[in-house]
Coordinates of C-alpha atoms and ligand atoms in Angstrom, one line a residue:
X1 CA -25.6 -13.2 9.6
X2 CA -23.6 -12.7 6.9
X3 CA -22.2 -16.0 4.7
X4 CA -19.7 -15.8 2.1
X5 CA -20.3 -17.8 -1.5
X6 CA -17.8 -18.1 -4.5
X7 CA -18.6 -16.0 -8.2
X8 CA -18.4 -19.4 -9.6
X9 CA -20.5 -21.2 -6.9
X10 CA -23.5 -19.8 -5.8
X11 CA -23.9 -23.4 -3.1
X12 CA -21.0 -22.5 -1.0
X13 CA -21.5 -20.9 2.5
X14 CA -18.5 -19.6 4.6
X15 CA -18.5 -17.7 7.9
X16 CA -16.5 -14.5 7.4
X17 CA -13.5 -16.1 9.3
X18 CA -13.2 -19.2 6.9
X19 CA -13.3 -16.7 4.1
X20 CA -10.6 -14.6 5.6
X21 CA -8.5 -17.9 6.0
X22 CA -9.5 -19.5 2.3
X23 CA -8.5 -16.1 0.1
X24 CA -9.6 -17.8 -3.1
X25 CA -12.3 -20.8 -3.3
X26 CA -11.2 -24.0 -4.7
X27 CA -13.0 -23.7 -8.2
X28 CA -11.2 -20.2 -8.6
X29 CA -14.1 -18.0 -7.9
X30 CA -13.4 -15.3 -5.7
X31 CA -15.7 -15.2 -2.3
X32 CA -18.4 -12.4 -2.0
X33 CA -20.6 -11.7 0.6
X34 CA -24.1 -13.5 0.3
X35 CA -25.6 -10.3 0.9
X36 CA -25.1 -6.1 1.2
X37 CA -25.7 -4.3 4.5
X38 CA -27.9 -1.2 4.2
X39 CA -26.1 1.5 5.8
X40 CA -29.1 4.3 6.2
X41 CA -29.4 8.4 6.8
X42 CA -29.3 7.5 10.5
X43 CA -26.0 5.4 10.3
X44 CA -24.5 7.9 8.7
X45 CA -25.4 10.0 11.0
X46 CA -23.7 8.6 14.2
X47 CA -20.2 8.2 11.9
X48 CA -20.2 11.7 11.3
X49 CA -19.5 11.8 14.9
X50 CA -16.7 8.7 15.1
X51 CA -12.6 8.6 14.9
X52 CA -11.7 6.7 11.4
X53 CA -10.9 3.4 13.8
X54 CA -14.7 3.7 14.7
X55 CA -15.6 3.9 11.8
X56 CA -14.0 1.4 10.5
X57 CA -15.1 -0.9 12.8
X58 CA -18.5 -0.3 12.5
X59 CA -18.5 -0.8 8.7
X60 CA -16.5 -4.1 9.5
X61 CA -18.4 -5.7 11.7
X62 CA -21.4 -5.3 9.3
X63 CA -19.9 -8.0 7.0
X64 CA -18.1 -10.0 9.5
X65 CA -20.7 -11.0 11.5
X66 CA -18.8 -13.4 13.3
X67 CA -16.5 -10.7 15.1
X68 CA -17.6 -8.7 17.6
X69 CA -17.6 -5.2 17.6
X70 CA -15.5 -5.0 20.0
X71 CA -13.3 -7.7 18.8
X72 CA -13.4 -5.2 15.7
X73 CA -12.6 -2.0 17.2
X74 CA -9.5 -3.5 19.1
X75 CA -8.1 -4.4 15.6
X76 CA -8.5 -0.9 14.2
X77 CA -7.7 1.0 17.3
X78 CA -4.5 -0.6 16.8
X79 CA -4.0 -0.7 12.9
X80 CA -4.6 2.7 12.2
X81 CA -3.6 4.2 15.5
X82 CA -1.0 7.5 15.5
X83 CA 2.0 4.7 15.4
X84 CA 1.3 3.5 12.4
X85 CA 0.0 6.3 10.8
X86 CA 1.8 9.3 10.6
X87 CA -0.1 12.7 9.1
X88 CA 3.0 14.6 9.9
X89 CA 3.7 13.4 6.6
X90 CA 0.9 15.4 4.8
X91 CA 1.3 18.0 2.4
X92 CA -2.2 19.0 2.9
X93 CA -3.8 19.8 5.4
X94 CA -3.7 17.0 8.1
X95 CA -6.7 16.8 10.0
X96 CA -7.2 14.3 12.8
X97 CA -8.2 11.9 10.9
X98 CA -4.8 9.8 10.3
X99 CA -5.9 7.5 7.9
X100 CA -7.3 8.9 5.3
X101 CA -7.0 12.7 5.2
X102 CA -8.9 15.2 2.8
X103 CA -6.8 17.9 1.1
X104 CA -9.3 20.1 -0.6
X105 CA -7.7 21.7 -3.9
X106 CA -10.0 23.3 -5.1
X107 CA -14.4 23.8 -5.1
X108 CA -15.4 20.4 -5.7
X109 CA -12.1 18.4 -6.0
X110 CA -10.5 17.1 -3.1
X111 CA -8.2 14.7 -2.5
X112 CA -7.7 11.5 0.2
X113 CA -4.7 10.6 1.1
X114 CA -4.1 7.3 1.5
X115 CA -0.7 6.8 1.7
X116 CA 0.0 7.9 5.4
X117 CA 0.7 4.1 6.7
X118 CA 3.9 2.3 7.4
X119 CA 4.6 1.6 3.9
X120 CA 3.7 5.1 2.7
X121 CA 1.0 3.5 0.1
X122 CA -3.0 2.9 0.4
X123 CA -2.6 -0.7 0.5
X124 CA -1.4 -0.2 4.3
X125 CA -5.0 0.2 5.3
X126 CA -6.1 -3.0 4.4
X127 CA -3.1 -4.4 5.1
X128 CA -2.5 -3.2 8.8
X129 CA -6.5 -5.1 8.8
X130 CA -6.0 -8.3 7.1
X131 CA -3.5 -10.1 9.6
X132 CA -5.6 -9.1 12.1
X133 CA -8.9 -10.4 10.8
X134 CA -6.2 -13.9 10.4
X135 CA -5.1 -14.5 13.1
X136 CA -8.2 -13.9 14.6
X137 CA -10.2 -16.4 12.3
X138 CA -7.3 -19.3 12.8
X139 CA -8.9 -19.2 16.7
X140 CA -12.3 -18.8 15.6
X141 CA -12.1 -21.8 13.0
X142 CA -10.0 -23.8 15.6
X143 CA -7.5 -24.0 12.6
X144 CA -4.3 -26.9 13.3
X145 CA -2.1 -25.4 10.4
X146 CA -0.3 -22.4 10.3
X147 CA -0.4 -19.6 7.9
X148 CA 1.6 -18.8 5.1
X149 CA 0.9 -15.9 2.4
X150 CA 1.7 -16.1 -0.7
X151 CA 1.9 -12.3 -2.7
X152 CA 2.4 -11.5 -6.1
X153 CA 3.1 -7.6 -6.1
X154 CA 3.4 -5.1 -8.8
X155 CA 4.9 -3.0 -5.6
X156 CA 3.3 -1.7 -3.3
X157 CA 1.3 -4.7 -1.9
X158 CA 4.7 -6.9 -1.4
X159 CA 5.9 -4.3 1.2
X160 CA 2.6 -3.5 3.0
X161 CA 1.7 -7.3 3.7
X162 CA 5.5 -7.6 4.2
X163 CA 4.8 -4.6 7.0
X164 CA 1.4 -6.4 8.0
X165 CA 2.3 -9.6 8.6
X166 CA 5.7 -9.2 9.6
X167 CA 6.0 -11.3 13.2
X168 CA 2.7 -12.0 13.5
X169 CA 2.0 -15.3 15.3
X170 CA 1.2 -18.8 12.7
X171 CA 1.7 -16.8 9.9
X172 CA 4.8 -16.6 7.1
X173 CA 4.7 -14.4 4.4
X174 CA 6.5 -15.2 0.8
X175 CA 6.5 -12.2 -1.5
X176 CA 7.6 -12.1 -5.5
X177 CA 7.6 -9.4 -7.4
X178 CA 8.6 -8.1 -11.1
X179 CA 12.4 -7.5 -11.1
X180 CA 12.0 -4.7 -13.5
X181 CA 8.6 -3.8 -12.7
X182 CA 8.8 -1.8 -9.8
X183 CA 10.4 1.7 -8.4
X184 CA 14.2 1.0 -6.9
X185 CA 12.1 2.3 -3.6
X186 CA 9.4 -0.1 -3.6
X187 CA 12.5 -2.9 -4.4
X188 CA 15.0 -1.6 -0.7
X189 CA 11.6 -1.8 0.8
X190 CA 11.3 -5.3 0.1
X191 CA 14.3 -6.8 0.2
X192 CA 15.7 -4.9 3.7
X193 CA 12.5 -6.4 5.6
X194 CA 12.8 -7.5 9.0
X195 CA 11.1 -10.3 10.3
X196 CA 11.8 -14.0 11.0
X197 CA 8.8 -15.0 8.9
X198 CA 9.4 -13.3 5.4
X199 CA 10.6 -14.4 2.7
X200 CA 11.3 -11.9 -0.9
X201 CA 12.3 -13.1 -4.5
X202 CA 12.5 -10.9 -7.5
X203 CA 11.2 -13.2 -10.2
X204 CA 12.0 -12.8 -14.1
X205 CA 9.1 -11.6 -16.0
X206 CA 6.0 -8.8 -15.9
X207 CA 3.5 -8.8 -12.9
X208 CA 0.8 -11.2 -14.7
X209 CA 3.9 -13.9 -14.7
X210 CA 4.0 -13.5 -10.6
X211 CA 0.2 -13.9 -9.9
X212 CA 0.2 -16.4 -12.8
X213 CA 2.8 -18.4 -11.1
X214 CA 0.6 -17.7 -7.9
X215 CA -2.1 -18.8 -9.2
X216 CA -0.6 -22.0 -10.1
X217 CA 0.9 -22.8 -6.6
X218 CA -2.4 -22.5 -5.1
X219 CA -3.8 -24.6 -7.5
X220 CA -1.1 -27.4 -7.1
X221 CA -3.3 -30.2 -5.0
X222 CA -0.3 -32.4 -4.1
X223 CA 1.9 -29.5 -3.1
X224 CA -0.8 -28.1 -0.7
X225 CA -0.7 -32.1 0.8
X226 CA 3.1 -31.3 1.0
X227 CA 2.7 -28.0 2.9
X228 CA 0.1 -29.8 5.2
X229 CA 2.3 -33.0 6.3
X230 CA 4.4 -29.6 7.6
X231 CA 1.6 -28.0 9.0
X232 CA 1.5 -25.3 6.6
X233 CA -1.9 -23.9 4.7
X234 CA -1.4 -21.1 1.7
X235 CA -3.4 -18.2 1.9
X236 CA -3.1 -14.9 -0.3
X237 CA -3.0 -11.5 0.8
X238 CA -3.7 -10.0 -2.3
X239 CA -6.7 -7.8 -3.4
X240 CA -8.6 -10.6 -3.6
X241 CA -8.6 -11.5 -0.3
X242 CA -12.0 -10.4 1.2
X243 CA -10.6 -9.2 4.4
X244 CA -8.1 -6.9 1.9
X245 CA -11.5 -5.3 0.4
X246 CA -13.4 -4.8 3.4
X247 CA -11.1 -2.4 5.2
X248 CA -11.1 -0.3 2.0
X249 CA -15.0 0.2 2.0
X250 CA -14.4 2.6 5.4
X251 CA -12.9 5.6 3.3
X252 CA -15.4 5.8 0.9
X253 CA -17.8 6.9 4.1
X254 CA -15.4 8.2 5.9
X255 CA -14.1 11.0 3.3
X256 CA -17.9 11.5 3.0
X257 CA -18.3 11.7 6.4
X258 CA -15.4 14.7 6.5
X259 CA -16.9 16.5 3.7
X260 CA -20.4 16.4 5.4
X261 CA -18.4 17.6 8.8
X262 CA -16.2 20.4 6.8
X263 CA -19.6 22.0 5.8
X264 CA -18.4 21.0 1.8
X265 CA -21.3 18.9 1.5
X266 CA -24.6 18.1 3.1
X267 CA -25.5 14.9 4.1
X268 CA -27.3 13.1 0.8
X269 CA -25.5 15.0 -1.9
X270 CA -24.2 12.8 -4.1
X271 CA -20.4 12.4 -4.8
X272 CA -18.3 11.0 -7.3
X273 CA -15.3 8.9 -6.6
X274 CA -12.1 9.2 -8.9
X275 CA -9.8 5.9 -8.6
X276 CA -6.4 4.9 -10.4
X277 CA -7.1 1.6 -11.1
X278 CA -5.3 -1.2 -11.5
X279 CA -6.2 -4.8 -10.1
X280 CA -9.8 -3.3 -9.6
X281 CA -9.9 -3.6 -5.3
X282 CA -9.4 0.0 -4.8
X283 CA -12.5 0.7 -7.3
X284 CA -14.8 -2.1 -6.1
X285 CA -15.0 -1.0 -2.6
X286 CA -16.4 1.9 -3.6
X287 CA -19.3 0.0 -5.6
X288 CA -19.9 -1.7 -2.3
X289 CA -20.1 1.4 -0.6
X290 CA -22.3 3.0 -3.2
X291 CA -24.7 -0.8 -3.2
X292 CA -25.0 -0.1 0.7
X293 CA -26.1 3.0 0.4
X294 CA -23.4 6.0 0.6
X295 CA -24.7 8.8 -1.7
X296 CA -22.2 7.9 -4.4
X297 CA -23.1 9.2 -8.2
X298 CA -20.6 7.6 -10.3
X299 CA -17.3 5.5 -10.3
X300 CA -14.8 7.2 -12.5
X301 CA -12.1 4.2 -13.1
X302 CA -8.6 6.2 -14.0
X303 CA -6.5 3.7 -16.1
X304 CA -2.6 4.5 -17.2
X305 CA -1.3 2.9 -21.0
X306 CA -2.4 -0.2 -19.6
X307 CA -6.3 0.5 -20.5
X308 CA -7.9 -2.8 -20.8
X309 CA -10.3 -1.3 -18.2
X310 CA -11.3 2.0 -20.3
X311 CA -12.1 -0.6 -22.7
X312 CA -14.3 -2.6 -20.9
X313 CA -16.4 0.1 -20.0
X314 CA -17.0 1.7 -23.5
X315 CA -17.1 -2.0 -25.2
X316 CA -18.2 -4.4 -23.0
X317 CA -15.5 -6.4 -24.4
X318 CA -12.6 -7.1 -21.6
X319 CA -9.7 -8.3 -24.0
X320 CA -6.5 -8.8 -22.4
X321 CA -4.9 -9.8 -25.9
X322 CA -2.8 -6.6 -25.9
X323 CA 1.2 -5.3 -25.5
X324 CA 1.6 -4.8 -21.9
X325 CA 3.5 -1.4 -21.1
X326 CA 5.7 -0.3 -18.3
X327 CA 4.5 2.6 -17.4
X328 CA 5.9 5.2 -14.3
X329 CA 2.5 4.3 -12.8
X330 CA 3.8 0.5 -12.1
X331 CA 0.8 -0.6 -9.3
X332 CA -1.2 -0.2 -12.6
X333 CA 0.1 -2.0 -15.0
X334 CA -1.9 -4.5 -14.9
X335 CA -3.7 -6.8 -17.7
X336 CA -6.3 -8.8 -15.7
X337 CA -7.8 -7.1 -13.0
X338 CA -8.9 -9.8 -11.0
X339 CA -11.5 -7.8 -8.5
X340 CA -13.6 -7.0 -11.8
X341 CA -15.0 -10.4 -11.9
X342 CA -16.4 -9.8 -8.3
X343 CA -18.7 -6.8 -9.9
X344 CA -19.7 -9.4 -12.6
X345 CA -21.3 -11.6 -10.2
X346 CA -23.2 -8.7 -8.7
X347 CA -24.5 -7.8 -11.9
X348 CA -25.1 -10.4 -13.2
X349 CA -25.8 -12.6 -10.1
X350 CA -25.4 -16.1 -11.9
X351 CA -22.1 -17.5 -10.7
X352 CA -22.5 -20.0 -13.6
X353 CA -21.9 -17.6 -16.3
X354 CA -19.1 -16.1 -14.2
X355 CA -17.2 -19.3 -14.4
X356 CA -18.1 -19.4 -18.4
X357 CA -17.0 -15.8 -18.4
X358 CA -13.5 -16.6 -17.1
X359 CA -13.1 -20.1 -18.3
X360 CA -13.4 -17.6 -21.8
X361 CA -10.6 -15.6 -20.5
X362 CA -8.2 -17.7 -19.2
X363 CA -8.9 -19.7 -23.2
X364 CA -9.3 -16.7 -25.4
X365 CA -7.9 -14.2 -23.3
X366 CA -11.3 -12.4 -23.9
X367 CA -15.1 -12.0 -22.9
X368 CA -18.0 -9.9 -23.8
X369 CA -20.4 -8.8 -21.4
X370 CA -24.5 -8.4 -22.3
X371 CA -25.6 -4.9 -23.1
X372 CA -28.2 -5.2 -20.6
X373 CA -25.6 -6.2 -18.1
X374 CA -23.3 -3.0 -19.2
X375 CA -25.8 -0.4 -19.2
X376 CA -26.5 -1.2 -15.5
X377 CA -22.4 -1.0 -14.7
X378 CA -22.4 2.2 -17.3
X379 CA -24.8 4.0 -14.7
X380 CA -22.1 3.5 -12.1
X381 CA -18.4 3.3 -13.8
X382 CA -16.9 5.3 -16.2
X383 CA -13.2 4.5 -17.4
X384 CA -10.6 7.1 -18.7
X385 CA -7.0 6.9 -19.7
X386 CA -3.9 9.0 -19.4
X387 CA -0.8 9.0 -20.4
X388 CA 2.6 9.1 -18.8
X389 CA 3.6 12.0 -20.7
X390 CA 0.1 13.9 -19.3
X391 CA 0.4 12.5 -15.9
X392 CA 3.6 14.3 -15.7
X393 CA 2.1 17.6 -16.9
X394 CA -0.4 17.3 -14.0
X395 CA 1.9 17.1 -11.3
X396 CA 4.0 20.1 -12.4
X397 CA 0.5 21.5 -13.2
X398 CA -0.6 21.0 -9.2
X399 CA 2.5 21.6 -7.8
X400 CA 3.1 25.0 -9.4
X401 CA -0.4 26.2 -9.5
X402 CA -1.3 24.9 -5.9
X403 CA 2.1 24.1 -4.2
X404 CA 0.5 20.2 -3.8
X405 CA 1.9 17.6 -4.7
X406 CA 0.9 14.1 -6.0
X407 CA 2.8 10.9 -6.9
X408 CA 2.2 9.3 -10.7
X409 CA -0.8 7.4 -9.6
X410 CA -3.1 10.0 -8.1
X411 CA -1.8 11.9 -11.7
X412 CA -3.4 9.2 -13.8
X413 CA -6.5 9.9 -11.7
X414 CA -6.8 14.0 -11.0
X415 CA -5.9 13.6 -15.1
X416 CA -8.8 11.8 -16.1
X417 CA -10.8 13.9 -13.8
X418 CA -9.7 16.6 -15.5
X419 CA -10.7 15.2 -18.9
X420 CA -14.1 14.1 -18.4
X421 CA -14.3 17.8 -16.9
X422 CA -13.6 19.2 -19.4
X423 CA -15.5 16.7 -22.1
X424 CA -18.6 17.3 -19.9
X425 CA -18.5 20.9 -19.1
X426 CA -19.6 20.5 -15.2
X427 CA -17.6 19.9 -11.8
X428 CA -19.5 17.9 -10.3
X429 CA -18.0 17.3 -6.6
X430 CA -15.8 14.5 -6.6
X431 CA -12.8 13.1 -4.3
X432 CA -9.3 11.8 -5.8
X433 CA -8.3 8.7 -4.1
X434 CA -4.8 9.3 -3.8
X435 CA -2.7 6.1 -3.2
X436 CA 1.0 6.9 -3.1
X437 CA 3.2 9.6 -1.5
X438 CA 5.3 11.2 -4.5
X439 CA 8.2 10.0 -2.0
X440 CA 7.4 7.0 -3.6
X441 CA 7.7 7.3 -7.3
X442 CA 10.5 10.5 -6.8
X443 CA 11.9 10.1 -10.2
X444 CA 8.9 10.6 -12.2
X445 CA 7.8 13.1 -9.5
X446 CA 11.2 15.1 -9.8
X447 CA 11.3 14.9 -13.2
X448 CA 7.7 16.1 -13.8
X449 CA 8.7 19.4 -11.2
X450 CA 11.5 20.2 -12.8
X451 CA 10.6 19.9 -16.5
X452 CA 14.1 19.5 -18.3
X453 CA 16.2 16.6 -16.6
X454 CA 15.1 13.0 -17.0
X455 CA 15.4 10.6 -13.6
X456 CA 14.1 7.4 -13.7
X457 CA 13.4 5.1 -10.7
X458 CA 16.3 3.5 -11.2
X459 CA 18.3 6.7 -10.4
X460 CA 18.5 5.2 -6.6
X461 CA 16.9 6.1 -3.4
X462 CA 19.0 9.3 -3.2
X463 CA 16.4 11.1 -5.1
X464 CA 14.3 11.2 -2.1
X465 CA 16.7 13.8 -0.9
X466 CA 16.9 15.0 -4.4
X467 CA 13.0 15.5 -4.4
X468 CA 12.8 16.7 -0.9
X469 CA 15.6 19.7 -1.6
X470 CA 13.4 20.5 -4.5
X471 CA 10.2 20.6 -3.0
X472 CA 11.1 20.5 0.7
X473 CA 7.6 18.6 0.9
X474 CA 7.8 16.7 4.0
X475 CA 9.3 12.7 3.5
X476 CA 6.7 10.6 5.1
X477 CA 8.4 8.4 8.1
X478 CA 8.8 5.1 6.6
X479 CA 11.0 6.3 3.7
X480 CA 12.9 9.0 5.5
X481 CA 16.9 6.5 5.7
X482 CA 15.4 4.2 3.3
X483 CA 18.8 4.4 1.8
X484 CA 20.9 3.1 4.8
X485 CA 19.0 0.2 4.8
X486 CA 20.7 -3.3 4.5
X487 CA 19.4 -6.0 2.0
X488 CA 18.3 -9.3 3.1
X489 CA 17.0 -10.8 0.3
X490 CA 19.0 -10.2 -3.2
X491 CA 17.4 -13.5 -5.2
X492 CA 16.0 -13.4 -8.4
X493 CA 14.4 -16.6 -9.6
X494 CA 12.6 -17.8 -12.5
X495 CA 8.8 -18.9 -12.7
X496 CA 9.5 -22.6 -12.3
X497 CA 11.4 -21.6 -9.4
X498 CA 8.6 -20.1 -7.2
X499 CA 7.7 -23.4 -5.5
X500 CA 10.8 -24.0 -4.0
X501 CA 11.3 -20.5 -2.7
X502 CA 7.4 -21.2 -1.1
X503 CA 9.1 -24.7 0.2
X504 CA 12.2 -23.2 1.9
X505 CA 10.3 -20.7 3.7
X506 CA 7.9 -23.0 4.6
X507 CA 10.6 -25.6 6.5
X508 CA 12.5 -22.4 8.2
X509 CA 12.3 -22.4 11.6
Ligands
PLP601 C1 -2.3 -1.0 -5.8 C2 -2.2 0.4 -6.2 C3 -3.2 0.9 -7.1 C4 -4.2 0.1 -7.8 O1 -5.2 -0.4 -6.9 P1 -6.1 -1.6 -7.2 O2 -6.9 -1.9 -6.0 O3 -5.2 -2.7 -7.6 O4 -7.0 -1.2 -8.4 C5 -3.0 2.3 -7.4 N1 -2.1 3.0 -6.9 C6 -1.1 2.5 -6.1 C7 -0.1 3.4 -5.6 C8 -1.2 1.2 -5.7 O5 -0.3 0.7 -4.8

């Protein structure tokens, strides 16, 4: 039986459902599982054998113990299922695994796709999950108040929840994102959502304003009794949701899994995992992959401009007292990376110095780690950084070379792969999480394949077309007549404007 405790207090003890449902606990700790299932030789063993949905399941329902297996493999039959992801749109080679396809590029680097959902983007495979495991846990819980999610989105994760929780039953679903911080792609796919339950606002500032301002409405005690009288409860979808992190453990073992099958590896070599990182979720499932026993070497954590991350990792120092850049890889522009705090506790395992630890951010901005404490986290992570500039190089680079193609954040990644490569002078065998179809990031893409001319993301949704005559790489489903679209929600708000954007959705009908 597995309970659920906060970083910042170790008494607390949640069923997996209550955890689902809370997001966040009350001090501000994020919720961690009070203990790591051993997945052995043997268990790996009967998932060589399974579809990803099987898989999937059977990783799940080691951490929420209070779901069935069955219950389980309902949900991811359905989640990641050939309807909702589509591996037509691979420019590798699809196998029949939908969700999270290998594209091998060369000996020893590979590639998993895992971009093939509704949303084209990897946060669709927690995100087809999480609504599920919801809805689910407001039965379990016998729950009286509905559900509504609150998102703060540097992109991609506004449309995915938008896409997972779009009609689902006691749940609504408010999403604000940066006006100018994400691709005019990611912004039609926001603001032409369907669904009776949404609600979008662009809001006036960087990404850190919108989770700041967030974090602040969760925080707001009389508001939540205001939400309540209506029958309302907040809940967050973001990566720091536990049910968003879960689902993202499977493709650590399942790209494993379908290396071991493809005769590329045999079962117990060790593999290293190459992650563009940004709000650290991505990253930390594979740490809890690796703690439960999948034949992981190393964590290689790809940062863009943004590289408070890279940082960390040489330093110990995380130090958020820095210019934030814009960068063309936007879900990575991030300054706090909330999920890191989770692999503190791990480490460190004292949830009272992980509260003095961020009561030191959120006051200095800063914190230093123990040496003793980063040795242990420099035997599994290693940071690197890459430029925009570099990242564009790389794509023309893999495109030309290989006829593949990769979208700015997989770049950031296969470049710092690259570059510890080449500092290290071995290839050890190691898998690129990729995490966005170039169809979503086209002007960077276009203008890294065709060298001279300079589009921006602001060029319009035309350069899908534009992109697609150039490289006549297939346009995954969802963004294929993105452009016809219709907008629904145009508003653009300020910070002290979120709450009543939260309070109108809340009293629609
Ligand atoms: C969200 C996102 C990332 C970063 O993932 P984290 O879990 O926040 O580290 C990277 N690439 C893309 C395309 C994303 O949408």
């Amino acid at each position: 039986m597995i309970k659920y405790n906060s970083t910042r207090n170790n008494a607390l003890s949640l069923s997996g459902a209550e955890a689902i449902l809370q997001g966040l606990s009350t001090e501000g700790g994020l919720l961690v599982p009070d203990s790591i299932p051993l997945v052995g030789t043997d268990d790996i063993q009967n998932l060589l054998k399974m579809s990803y949905a099987e898989r999937s399941a059977y990783i799940c329902s080691l951490f929420l113990t209070d779901y069935s297996r069955e219950e389980l493999l309902a949900m991811t039959n359905a989640a990641y299922g050939a309807e909702k992801f589509d591996v037509n749109g691979s420019i590798g080679t699809a196998t029949e695994n939908f969700a999270a396809p290998l594209y091998k590029v060369k000996d020893n680097t590979y590639v998993c796709e895992l971009w093939h959902g509704p949303t084209a983007a990897f946060k669709d495979i927690a995100l087809q999950m999480l609504p599920r495991f919801m809805s689910a846990a407001l039965t379990k819980t016998g729950a009286k108040d509905d559900v509504l999610i609150l998102v703060a989105t540097s992109g991609d994760t506004g449309k995915a929840a938008l896409e997972g929780f779009c009609d689902v039953d006691r749940c609504k679903i408010q999403v604000f994102y940066p006006k100018d911080g994400v691709s005019d792609v990611q912004k039609l796919q926001m603001t032409s959502q369907a669904g009776q339950n949404v609600g979008v606002s662009a809001i006036l500032g960087n990404f850190d304003d919108a989770q700041t301002g967030v974090k602040n409405i969760f925080g707001d005690k009389g508001f939540a009794k205001e939400l309540s009288a209506r029958g309302t409860a907040l809940s967050s979808a973001n990566s720091i949701n536990w049910g968003r992190l879960l689902p993202q453990i499977v493709y650590y073992f399942s790209a494993y899994c379908d290396l071991v099958n493809d005769g590329e590896i045999a079962p117990g070599d060790k593999l290293d995992f190459c992650v563009p990182t940004g709000n650290f979720g991505n990253i930390l499932a594979g740490y809890y992959a690796r703690k439960m026993g999948l034949p992981v070497r190393r964590l290689i954590c790809a940062s863009n401009r943004n590289d408070v991350l890279t940082e960390f990792f040489a330093t110990g120092v995380y130090n958020r007292n820095r210019e934030f850049f814009t960068t063309e890889s936007p879900s990575m522009d991030i300054l706090v990376s909330s999920n890191l705090e989770r692999l503190l506790y791990h480490e460190i395992g004292d949830a009272q110095k992980i509260a003095e630890l961020m009561a030191q951010l959120s006051q200095d901005g800063k914190y230093t780690v123990p040496d003793g404490v980063m040795d242990s986290v420099r035997g599994i992570f290693t940071g690197g950084t890459y430029s925009d500039e570099s990242g564009r190089e790389v794509i023309a680079d893999l495109w030309y070379s290989d006829g593949y193609l990769i979208d700015t954040h997989t770049a950031v990644a296969y470049g710092v792969l690259e570059q510890k490569r080449e500092a290290e002078g071995e290839a050890f065998p190691t898998v690129v999480l990729s995490t966005a179809s170039p169809y979503k990031f086209c002007g960077a893409v276009l203008s890294a394949v065709t060298g001279g001319t300079d589009f921006t993301e602001t060029d319009g949704v035309e350069l899908i077309d534009a992109l697609y005559g150039k490289t006549r790489a297939p346009v995954p489903r969802p963004l294929a007549g993105l452009a016809e679209r219709e907008v629904r929600f145009p508003g653009v708000v300020t910070a002290a404007e979120m709450k009543d954007e939260v309070r109108r959705l809340a009293e629609r009908v």
